[in-house]
Every structure is written in C-alpha cells, then in structure tokens.
Coordinates of C-alpha atoms in Angstrom, one line a residue:
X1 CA 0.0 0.0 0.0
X2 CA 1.5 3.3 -0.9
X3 CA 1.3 6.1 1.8
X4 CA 2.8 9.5 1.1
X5 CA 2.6 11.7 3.7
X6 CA 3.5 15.5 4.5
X7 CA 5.0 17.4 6.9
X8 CA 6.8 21.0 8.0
X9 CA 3.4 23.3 6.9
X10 CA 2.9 26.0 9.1
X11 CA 2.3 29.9 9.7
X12 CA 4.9 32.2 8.7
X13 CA 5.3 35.6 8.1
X14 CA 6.0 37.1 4.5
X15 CA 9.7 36.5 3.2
X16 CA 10.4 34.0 5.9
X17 CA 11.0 29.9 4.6
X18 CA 9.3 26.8 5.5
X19 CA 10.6 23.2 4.4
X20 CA 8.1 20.8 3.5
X21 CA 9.2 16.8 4.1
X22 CA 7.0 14.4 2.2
X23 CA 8.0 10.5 3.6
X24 CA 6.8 7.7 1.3
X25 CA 6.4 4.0 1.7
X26 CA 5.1 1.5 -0.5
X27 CA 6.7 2.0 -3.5
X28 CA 10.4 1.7 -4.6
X29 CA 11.3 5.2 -4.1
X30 CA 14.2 5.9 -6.5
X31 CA 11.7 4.6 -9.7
X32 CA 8.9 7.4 -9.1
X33 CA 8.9 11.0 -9.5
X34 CA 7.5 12.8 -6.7
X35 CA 5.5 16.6 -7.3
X36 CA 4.3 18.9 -5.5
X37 CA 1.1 20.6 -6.0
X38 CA -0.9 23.1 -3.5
X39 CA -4.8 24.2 -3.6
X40 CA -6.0 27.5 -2.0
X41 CA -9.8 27.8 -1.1
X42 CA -11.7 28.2 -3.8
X43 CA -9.1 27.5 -6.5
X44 CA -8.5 24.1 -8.2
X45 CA -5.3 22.3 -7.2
X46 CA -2.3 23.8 -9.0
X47 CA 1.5 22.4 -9.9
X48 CA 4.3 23.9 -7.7
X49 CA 7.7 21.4 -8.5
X50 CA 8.5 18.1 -10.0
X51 CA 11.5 16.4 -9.5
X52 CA 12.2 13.1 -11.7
X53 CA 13.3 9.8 -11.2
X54 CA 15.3 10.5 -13.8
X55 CA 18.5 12.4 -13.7
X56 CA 17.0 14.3 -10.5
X57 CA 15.6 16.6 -13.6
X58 CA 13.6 19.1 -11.7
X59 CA 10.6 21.6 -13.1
X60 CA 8.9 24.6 -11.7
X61 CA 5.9 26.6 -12.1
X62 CA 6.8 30.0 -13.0
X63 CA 5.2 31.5 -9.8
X64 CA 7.9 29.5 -7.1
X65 CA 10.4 29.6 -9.9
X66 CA 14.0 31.1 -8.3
X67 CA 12.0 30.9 -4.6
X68 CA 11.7 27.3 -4.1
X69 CA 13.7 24.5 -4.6
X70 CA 12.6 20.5 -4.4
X71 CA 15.1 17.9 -3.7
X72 CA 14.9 14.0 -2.9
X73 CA 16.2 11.5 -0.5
X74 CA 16.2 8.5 -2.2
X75 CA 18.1 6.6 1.1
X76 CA 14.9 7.8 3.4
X77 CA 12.5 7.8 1.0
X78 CA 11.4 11.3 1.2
X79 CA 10.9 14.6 -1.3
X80 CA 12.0 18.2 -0.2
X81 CA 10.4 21.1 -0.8
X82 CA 12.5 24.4 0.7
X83 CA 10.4 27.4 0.2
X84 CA 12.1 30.7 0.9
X85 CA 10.8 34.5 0.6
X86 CA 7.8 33.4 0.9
X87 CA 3.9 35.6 0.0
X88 CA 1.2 35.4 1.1
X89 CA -0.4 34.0 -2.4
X90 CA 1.7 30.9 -1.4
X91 CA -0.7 29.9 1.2
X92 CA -2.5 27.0 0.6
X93 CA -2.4 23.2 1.5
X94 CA 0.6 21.7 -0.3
X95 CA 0.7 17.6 -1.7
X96 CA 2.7 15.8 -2.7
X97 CA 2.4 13.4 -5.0
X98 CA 4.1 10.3 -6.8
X99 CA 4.0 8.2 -10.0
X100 CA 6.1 6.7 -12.5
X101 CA 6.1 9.1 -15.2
X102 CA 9.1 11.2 -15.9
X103 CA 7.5 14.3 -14.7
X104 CA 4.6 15.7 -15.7
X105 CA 2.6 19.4 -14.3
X106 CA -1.0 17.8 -14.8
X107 CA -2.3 16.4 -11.5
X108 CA -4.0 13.5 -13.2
X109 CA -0.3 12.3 -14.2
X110 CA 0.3 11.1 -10.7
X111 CA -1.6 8.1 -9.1
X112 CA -0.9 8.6 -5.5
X113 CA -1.6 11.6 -3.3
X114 CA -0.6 12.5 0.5
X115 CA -3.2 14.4 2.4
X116 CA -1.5 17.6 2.3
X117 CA 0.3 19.8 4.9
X118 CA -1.2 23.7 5.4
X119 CA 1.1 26.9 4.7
X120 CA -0.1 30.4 5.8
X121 CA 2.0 33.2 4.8
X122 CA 0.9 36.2 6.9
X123 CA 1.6 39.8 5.2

C-alpha cells in the first residue's frame, strides 16, 4: 500500500521559509517521481515542482520559480520542498504526489496523493 505523507506546513510571516518533508512507503522510491502541488480555497489544485526519477531533472511553475527548490532522499524515501521569501499567495495546503512518469505538471499524471500539509504566509 502506498502512503505519502507531508510534513513541515505551518504559519509564517511574509519573506520567511518553511521546508516541507514528504515521507513515502510503499513503492520503490528511486523509480517514481515525486510533485508537488498546492490548492487554496476556492481554486483548483495547482502544480508547484516536479522532480524526476530521472536524472533528479527538476521543473517549476513560473510562480515558485528562483524561490523554491525541491530535492529527494532516495536513502529515506522522502521529497523536499525548501520554500524561501515566501507571499502570502503561497498559502495553501501543499501535496505531494508520486508516480512513475518522468514528470509531468497535470495532477491527473500522478496516481498517489498524501493528504496535504497547510502553509499560511501572513503579510
């Protein structure tokens, strides 16, 4: 049974950082590529990084682009996602998310979901 599950949200202030752990089990960690995606009230869920199985390639949405940075474990199964200088549009609940494509921005690519952690970025 896969389980993905997120950790590290929280409350901070604008331009302050947060890192966001994502621990998987269940699958054979180095094969997948884990995203990250995040969904403010209201507002459909939205790609935020990718980072591949492959070559560590990593992709960004133009929003987090130069502000955050995802990274992998592969030894303790877990994704990274550092998140510096931080606004107060980036609040939302952040996933993560896994699957065996090589990286893709469309949530439907990825077939399993953690339950999502909560940033707040307070102006």
């Amino acid at each position: 049974q896969v389980q993905l599950v997120e950790s590290g949200g929280g409350l901070v202030q604008a331009g302050g950082s947060l890192r966001l752990s994502c621990a998987a089990s269940g699958v054979t960690f180095s094969a997948y590529t884990l995203g990250w995606f995040r969904q403010a009230p209201g507002q459909e869920r939205r790609f935020v990084a990718y980072i591949s199985w492959i070559g560590g390639r990593t992709y960004y949405s133009d929003s987090v682009k130069g502000r955050f940075t995802v990274s992998r474990d592969n030894a303790k199964n877990t994704v990274y996602l550092q998140m510096n200088s931080l606004k107060p549009e980036d609040s939302a609940v952040y996933f993560c998310a896994a699957d065996r494509s090589t990286g893709g921005v469309a949530a439907h690519t990825y077939a399993y979901w953690g339950q999502g952690t909560q940033v707040t970025v307070s102006s």
